[in-house]
Short mmCIF file of C-alpha atoms and ligand atoms in Angstrom, two decimals:
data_model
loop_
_atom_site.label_atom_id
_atom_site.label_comp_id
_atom_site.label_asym_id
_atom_site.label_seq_id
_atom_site.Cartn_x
_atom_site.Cartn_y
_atom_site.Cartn_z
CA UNK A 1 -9.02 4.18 56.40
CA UNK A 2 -10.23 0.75 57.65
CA UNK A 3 -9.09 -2.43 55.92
CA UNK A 4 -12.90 -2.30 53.86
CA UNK A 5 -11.88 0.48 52.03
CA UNK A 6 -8.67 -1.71 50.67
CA UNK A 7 -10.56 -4.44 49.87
CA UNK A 8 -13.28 -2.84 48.34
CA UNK A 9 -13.27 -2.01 44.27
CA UNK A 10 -12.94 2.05 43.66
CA UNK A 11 -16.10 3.50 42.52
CA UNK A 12 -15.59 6.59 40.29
CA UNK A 13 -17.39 9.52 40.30
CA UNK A 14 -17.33 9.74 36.38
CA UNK A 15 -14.59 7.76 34.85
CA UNK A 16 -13.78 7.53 31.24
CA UNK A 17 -15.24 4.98 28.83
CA UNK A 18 -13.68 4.12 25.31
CA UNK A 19 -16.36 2.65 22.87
CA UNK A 20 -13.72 0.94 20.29
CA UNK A 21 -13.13 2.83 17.93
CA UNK A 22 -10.68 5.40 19.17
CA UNK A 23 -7.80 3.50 18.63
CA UNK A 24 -8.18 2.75 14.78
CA UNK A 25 -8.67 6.55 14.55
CA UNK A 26 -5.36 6.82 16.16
CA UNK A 27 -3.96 4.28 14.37
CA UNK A 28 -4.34 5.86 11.50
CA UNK A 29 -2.43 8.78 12.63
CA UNK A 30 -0.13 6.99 13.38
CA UNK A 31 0.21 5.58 9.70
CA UNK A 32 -0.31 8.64 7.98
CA UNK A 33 2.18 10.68 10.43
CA UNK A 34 -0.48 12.88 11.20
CA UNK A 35 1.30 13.97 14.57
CA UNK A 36 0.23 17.53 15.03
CA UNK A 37 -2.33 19.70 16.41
CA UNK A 38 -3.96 19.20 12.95
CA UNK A 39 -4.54 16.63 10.56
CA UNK A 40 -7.81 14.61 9.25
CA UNK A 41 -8.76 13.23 12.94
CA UNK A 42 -9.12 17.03 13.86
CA UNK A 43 -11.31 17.84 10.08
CA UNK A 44 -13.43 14.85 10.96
CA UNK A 45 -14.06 15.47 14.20
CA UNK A 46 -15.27 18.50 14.16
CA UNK A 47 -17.88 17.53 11.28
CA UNK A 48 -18.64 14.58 13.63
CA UNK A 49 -19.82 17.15 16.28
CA UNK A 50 -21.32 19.95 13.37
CA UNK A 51 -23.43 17.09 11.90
CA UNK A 52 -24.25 16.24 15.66
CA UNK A 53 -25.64 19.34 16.68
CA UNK A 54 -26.81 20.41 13.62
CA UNK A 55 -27.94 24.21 13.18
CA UNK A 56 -25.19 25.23 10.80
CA UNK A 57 -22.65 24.99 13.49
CA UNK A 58 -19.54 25.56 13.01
CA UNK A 59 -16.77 24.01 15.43
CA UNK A 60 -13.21 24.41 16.03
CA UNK A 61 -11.41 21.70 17.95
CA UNK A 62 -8.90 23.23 21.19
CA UNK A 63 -7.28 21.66 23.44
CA UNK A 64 -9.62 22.76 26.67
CA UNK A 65 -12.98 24.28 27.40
CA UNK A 66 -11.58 26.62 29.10
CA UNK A 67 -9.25 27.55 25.82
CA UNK A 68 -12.45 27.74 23.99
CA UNK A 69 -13.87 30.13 26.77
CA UNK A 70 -10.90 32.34 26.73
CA UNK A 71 -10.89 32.62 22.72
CA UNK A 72 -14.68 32.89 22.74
CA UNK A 73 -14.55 35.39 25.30
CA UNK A 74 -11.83 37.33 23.32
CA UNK A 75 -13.90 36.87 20.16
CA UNK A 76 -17.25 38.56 21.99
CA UNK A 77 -14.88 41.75 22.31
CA UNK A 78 -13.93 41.54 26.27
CA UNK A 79 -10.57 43.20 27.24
CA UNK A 80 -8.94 44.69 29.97
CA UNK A 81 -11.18 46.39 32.45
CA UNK A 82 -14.50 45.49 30.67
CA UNK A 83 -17.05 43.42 33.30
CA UNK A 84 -18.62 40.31 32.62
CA UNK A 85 -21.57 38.31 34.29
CA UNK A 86 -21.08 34.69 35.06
CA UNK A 87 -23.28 32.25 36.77
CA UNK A 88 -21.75 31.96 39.58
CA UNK A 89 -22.85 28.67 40.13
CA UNK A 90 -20.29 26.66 38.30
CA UNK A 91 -16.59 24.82 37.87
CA UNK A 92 -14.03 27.80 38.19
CA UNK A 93 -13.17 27.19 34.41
CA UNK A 94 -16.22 29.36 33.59
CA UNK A 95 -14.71 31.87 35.23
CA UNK A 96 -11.11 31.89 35.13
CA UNK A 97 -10.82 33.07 31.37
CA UNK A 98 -12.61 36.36 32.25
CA UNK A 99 -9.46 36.99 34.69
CA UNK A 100 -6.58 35.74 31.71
CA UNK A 101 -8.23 38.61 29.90
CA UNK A 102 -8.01 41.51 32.47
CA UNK A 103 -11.72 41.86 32.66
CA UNK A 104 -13.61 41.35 35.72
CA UNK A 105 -16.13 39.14 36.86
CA UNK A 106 -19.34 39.51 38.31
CA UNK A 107 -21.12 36.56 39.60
CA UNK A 108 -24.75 36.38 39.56
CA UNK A 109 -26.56 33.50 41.41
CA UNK A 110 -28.94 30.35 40.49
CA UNK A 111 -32.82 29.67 40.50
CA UNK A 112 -34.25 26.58 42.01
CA UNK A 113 -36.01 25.21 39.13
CA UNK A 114 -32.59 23.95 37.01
CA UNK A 115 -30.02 25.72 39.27
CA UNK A 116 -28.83 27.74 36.88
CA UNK A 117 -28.53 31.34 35.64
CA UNK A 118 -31.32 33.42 37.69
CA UNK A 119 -32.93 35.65 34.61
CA UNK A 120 -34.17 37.42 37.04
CA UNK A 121 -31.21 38.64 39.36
CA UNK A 122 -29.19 38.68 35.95
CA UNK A 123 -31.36 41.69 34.45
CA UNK A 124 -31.24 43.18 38.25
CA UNK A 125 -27.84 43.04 37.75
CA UNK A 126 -27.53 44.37 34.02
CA UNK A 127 -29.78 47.25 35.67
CA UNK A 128 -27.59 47.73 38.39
CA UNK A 129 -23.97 47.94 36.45
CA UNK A 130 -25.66 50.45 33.75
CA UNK A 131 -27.04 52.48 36.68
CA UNK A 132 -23.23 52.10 38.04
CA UNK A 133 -21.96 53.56 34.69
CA UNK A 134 -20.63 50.51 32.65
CA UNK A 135 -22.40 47.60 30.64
CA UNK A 136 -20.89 44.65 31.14
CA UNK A 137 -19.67 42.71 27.48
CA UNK A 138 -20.67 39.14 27.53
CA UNK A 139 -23.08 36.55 30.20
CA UNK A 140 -21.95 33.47 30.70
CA UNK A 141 -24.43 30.99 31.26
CA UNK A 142 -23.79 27.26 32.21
CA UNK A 143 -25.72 24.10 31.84
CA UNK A 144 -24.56 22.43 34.88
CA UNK A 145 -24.88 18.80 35.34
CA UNK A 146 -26.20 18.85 31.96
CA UNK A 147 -29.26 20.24 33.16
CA UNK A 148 -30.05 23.56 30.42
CA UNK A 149 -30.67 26.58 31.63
CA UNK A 150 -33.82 28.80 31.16
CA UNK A 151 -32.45 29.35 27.44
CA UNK A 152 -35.62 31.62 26.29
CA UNK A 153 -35.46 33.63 29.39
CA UNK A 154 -31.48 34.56 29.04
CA UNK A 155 -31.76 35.01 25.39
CA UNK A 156 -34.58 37.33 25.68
CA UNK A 157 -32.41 39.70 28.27
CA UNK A 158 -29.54 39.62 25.77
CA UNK A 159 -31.11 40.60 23.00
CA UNK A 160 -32.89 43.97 24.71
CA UNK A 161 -29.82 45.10 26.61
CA UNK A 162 -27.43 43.89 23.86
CA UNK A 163 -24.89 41.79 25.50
CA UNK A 164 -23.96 38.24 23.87
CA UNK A 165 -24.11 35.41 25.64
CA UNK A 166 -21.33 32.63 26.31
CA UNK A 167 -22.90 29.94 26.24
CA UNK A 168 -21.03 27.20 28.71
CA UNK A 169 -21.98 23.72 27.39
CA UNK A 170 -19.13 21.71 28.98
CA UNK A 171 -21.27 19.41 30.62
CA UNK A 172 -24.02 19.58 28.65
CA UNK A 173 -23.19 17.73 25.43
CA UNK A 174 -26.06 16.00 24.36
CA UNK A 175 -28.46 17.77 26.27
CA UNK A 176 -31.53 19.32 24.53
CA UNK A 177 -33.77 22.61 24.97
CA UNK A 178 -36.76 22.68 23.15
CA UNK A 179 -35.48 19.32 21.24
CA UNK A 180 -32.46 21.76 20.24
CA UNK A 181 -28.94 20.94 20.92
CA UNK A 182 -27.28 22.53 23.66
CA UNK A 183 -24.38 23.93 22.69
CA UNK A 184 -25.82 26.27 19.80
CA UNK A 185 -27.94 28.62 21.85
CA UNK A 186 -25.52 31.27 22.61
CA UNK A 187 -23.81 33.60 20.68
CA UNK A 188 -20.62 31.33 20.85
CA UNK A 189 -21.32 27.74 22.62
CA UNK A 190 -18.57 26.21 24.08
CA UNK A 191 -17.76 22.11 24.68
CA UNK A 192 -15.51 19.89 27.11
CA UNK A 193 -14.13 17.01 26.04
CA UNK A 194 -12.10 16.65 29.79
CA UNK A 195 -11.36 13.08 30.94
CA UNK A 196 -14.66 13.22 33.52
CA UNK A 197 -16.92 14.68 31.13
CA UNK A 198 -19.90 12.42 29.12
CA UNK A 199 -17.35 11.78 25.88
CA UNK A 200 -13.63 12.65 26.59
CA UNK A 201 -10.42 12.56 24.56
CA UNK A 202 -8.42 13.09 27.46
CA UNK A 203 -8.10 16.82 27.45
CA UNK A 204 -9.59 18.83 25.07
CA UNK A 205 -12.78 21.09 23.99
CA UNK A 206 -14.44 23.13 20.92
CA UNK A 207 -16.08 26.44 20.00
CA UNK A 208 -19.00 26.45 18.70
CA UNK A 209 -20.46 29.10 16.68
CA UNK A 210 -23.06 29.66 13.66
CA UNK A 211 -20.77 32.17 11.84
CA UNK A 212 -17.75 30.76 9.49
CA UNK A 213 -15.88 33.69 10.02
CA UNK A 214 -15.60 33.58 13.92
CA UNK A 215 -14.47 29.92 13.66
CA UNK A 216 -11.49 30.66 11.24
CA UNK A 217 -10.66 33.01 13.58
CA UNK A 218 -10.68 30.93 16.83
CA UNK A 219 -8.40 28.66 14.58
CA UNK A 220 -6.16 31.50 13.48
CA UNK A 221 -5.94 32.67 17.40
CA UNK A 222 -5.31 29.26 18.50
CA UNK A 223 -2.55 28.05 15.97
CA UNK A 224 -0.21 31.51 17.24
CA UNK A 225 -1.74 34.12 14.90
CA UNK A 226 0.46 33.37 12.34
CA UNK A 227 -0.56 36.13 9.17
CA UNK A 228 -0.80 34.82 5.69
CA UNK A 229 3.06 34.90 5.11
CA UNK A 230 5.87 32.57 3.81
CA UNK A 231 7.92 33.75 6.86
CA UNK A 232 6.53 33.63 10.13
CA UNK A 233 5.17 36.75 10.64
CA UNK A 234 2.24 38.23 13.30
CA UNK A 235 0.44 41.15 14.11
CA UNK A 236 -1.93 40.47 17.37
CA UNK A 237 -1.26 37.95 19.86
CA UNK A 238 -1.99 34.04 19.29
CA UNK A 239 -2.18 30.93 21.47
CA UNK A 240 -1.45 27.35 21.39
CA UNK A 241 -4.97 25.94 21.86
CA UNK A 242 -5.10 23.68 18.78
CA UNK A 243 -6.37 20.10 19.43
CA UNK A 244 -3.70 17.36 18.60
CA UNK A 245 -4.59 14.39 15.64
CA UNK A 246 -4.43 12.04 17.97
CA UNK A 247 -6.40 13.24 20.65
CA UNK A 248 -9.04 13.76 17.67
CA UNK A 249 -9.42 10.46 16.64
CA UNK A 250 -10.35 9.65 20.03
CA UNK A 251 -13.41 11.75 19.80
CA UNK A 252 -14.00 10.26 16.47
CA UNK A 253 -14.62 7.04 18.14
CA UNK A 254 -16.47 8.94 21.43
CA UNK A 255 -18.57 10.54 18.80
CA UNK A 256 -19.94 7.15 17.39
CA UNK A 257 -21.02 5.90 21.03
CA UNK A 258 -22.03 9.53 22.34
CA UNK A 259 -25.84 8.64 22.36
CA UNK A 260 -25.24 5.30 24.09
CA UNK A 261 -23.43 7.06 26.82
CA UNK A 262 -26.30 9.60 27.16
CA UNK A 263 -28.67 6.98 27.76
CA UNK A 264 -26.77 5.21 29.96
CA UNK A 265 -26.14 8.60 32.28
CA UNK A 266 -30.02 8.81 32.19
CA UNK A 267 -30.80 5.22 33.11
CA UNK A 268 -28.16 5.84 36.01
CA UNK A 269 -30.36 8.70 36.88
CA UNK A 270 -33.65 6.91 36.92
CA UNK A 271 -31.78 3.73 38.84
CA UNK A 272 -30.97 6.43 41.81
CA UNK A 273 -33.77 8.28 41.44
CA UNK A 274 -36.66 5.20 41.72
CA UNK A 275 -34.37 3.53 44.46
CA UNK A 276 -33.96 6.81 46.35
CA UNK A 277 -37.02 9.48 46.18
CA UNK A 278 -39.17 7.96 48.52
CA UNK A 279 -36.51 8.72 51.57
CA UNK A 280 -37.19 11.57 53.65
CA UNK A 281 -34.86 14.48 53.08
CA UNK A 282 -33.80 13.37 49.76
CA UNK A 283 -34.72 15.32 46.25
CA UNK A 284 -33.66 15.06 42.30
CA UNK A 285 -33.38 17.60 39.96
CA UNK A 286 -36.19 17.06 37.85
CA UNK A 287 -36.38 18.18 33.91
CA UNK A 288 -39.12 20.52 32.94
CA UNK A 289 -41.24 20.41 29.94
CA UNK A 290 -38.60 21.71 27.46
CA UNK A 291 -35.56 20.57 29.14
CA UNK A 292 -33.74 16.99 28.12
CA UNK A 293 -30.39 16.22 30.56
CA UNK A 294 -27.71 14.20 29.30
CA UNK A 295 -27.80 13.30 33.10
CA UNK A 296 -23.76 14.13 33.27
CA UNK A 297 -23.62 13.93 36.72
CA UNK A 298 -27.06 12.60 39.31
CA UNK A 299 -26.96 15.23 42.43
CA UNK A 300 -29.17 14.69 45.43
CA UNK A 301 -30.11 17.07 47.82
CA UNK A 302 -30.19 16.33 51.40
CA UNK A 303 -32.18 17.98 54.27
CA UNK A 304 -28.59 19.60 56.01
CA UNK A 305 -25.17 19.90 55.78
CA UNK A 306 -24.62 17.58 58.60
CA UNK A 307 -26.83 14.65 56.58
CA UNK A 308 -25.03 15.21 53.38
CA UNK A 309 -21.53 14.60 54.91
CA UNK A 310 -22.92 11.64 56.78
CA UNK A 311 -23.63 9.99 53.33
CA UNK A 312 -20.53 11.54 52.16
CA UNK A 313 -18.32 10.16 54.24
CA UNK A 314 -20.21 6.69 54.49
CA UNK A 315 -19.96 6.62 51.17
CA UNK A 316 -15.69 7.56 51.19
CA UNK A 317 -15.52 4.36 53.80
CA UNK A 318 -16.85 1.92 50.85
CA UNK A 319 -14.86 3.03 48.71
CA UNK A 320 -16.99 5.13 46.29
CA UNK A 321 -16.41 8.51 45.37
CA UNK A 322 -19.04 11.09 45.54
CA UNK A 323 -18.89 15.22 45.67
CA UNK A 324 -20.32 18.31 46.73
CA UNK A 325 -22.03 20.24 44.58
CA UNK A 326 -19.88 23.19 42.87
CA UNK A 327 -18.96 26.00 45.74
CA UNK A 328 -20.56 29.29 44.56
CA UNK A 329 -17.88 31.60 42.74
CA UNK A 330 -18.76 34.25 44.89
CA UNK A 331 -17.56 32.15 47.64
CA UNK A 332 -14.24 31.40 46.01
CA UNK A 333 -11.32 33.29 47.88
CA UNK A 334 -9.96 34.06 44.16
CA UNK A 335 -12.93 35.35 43.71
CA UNK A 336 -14.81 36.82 46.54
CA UNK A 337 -13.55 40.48 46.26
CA UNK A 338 -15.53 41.00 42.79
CA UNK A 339 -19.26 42.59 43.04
CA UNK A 340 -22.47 39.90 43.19
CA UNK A 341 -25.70 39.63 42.66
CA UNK A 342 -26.68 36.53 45.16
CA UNK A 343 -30.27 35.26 46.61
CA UNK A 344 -28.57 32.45 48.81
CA UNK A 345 -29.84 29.80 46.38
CA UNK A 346 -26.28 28.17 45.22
CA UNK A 347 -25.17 28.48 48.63
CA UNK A 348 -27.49 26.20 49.61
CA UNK A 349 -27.09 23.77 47.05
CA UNK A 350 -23.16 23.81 48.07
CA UNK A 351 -24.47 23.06 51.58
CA UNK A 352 -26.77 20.19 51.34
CA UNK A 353 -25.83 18.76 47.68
CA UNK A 354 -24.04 15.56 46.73
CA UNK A 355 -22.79 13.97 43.49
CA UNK A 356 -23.22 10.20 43.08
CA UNK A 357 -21.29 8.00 41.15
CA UNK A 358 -22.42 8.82 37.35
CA UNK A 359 -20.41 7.08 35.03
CA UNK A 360 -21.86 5.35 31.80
CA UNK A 361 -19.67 2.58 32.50
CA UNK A 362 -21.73 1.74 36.18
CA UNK A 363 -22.76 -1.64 36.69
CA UNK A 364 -26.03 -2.54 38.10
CA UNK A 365 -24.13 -3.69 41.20
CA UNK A 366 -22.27 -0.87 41.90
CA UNK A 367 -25.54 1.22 42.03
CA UNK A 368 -26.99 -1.04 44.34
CA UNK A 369 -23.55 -0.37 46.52
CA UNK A 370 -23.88 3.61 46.23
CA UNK A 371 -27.75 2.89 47.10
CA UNK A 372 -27.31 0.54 49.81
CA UNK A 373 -24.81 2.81 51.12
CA UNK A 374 -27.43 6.00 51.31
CA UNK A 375 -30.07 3.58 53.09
CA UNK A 376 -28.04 3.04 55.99
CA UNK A 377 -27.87 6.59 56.75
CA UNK A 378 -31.09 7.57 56.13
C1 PLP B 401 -15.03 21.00 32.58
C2 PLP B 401 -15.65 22.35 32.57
C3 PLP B 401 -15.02 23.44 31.91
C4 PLP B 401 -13.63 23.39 31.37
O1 PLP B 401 -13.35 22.43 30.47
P1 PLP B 401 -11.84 21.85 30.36
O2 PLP B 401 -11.90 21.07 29.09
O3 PLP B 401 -11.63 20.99 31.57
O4 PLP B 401 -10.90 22.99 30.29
C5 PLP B 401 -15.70 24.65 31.87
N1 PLP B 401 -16.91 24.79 32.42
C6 PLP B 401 -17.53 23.79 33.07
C7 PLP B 401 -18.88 24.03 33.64
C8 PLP B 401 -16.91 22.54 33.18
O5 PLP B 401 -17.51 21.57 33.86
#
């Protein structure tokens, strides 16, 4: 560290951004002792994100994505032993659930056009673990970056083999397919509200799901399986995943801004990518046809490795944060022992990929910095 990089303002890769309204919502949990993982923040939050994506869904408020993977997961029917494909191109919270349940993983790699799911390798894959003498219980698919995957393609697969899909919307919310709302493709949809993510209430996520029945009972599972009893009494296993009434009302006030900060995550996008495309070596993930990013986080890809840490770490000496893309499951040590399915397309995205500075809270200026900063290199 040189004396620049003290006297520089932090850049953030995706920091959190309160519209104004939170803290009435909490306020008035405040006044109405509403201190508890439930309460009318947590009711009116969820219908703040049912009437959002519309489709009949239903949601249940938890306290992580990665809770909501691990009850939607258990919901879908996996258990001990039973396999399960994941893109393996993702944050290891996709993943991680499938272990908590005993089941076991088995990654499946990308395509180039949205860097997502492969439908092809995935049916090679379904093929191959039939052939092998099991069929795996649940695909989980991810819209990374925000960027939704081939939706028709997956669904298509999962209906003729029979295997429901999870469908990972953690980054995604706000993002369309078709002019439909991710979130509500798969069999049970899943939502992050994490403190980097495009709306946050600090920690927290949702299940999503078109069936009544499989939301009341995510909520039974996640408020410690209590049966209907005067005394505490249970018969299967619960969890603590319930989101609190205060952390509710701040995603009743995230809620009313979450269009603005889609927009802004998009303008970000077109900022970097008008400033940027015309350099050699440098390309954007571009939306097809049907596809509509919330733009969580811009990516570039470089020519190399050795040209992506050069902006990288130009980048680290002014003082703004920026990222790799996600390394590959597969590649994970925790994970590298389970069977894939790989066509070397996310390791190469690990390899030459970068995250810029995304937040919707970006000034103009602080573009130009993260710009600036990229034009020296190149
Ligand atoms: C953030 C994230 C999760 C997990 O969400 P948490 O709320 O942080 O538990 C899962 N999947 C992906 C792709 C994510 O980015």
């Amino acid at each position: 560290m040189n004396s620049n990089t003290i006297t520089k303002t932090k850049i953030w890769l995706s920091s959190p951004h309160m519209g104004g309204a939170e803290q009435s919502y909490i306020n008035s949990a405040f006044d109405t002792n509403w201190i508890a993982p439930l309460g009318p923040n947590v009711d009116g939050f969820e219908n703040d994100i049912e009437s959002y994506l519309l489709r009949s869904s239903h949601v249940a408020a938890l306290s992580s994505g990665t809770a909501a993977i691990h009850l939607g997961l258990k919901l879908l029917g996996v258990g001990e032993g039973d396999e399960v494909l994941c893109q393996s191109f993702t944050f290891s919270a996709s993943a991680n659930p499938i272990s908590y349940l005993g089941a076991i993983p088995i990654f499946v790699d990308s395509e180039q056009d949205t860097w997502n799911l492969s439908p092809e390798l995935l049916e090679e894959a379904i093929k191959d673990r039939i052939r092998l003498g099991k069929k795996p219980k649940a695909i989980i698919a991810v819209h990374l970056y925000g960027m939704p995957y081939k939706v028709d393609e997956i669904q298509r697969i999962s209906e003729e083999y029979g295997i429901p899909v999870l469908e990972d919307s953690a980054e995604a919310l706000g993002s369309m397919y078709k002019n439909i709302k991710c979130g509500t493709f798969g069999d049970i949809g899943i939502l992050s509200f994490n403190g980097n993510k495009i709306i946050t209430t600090s920690g927290g996520g949702a299940l999503v799901t078109k069936n009544k029945l499989i939301k009341q009972k995510a909520v039974f599972l996640a408020t410690q399986a209590r049966d209907d009893a005067p005394h505490y009494q249970h018969s299967v296993i619960g969890y603590n995943y319930r989101m609190s009434n205060i952390l509710a009302g701040i995603g009743r006030g995230q809620m009313e801004v979450l269009d603005n900060r889609v927009a802004s995550r998009r303008l970000n996008y077109e900022y970097y990518r008008e400033n940027l495309n015309d350099k050699p070596g440098l390309k954007f993930l571009e939306e097809s046809e049907e596809n509509y990013s919330n733009r969580w986080l811009t990516c570039v890809l470089t020519d190399s490795f050795e040209m992506r840490e050069e902006i990288r770490h130009c980048l680290l000496e002014e003082n703004i944060e920026s990222r790799p893309l996600w390394k590959p499951m597969h590649m994970q040590p925790v994970f590298e022992q389970f069977p894939n399915y790989t066509n070397g397309i996310s390791e190469n995205l690990f390899d030459t990929g970068l995250c810029l500075p995304s937040g919707s809270n970006l000034t103009t200026e602080e573009l130009d910095r993260t710009i600036h900063c990229i034009n020296k290199v190149i």
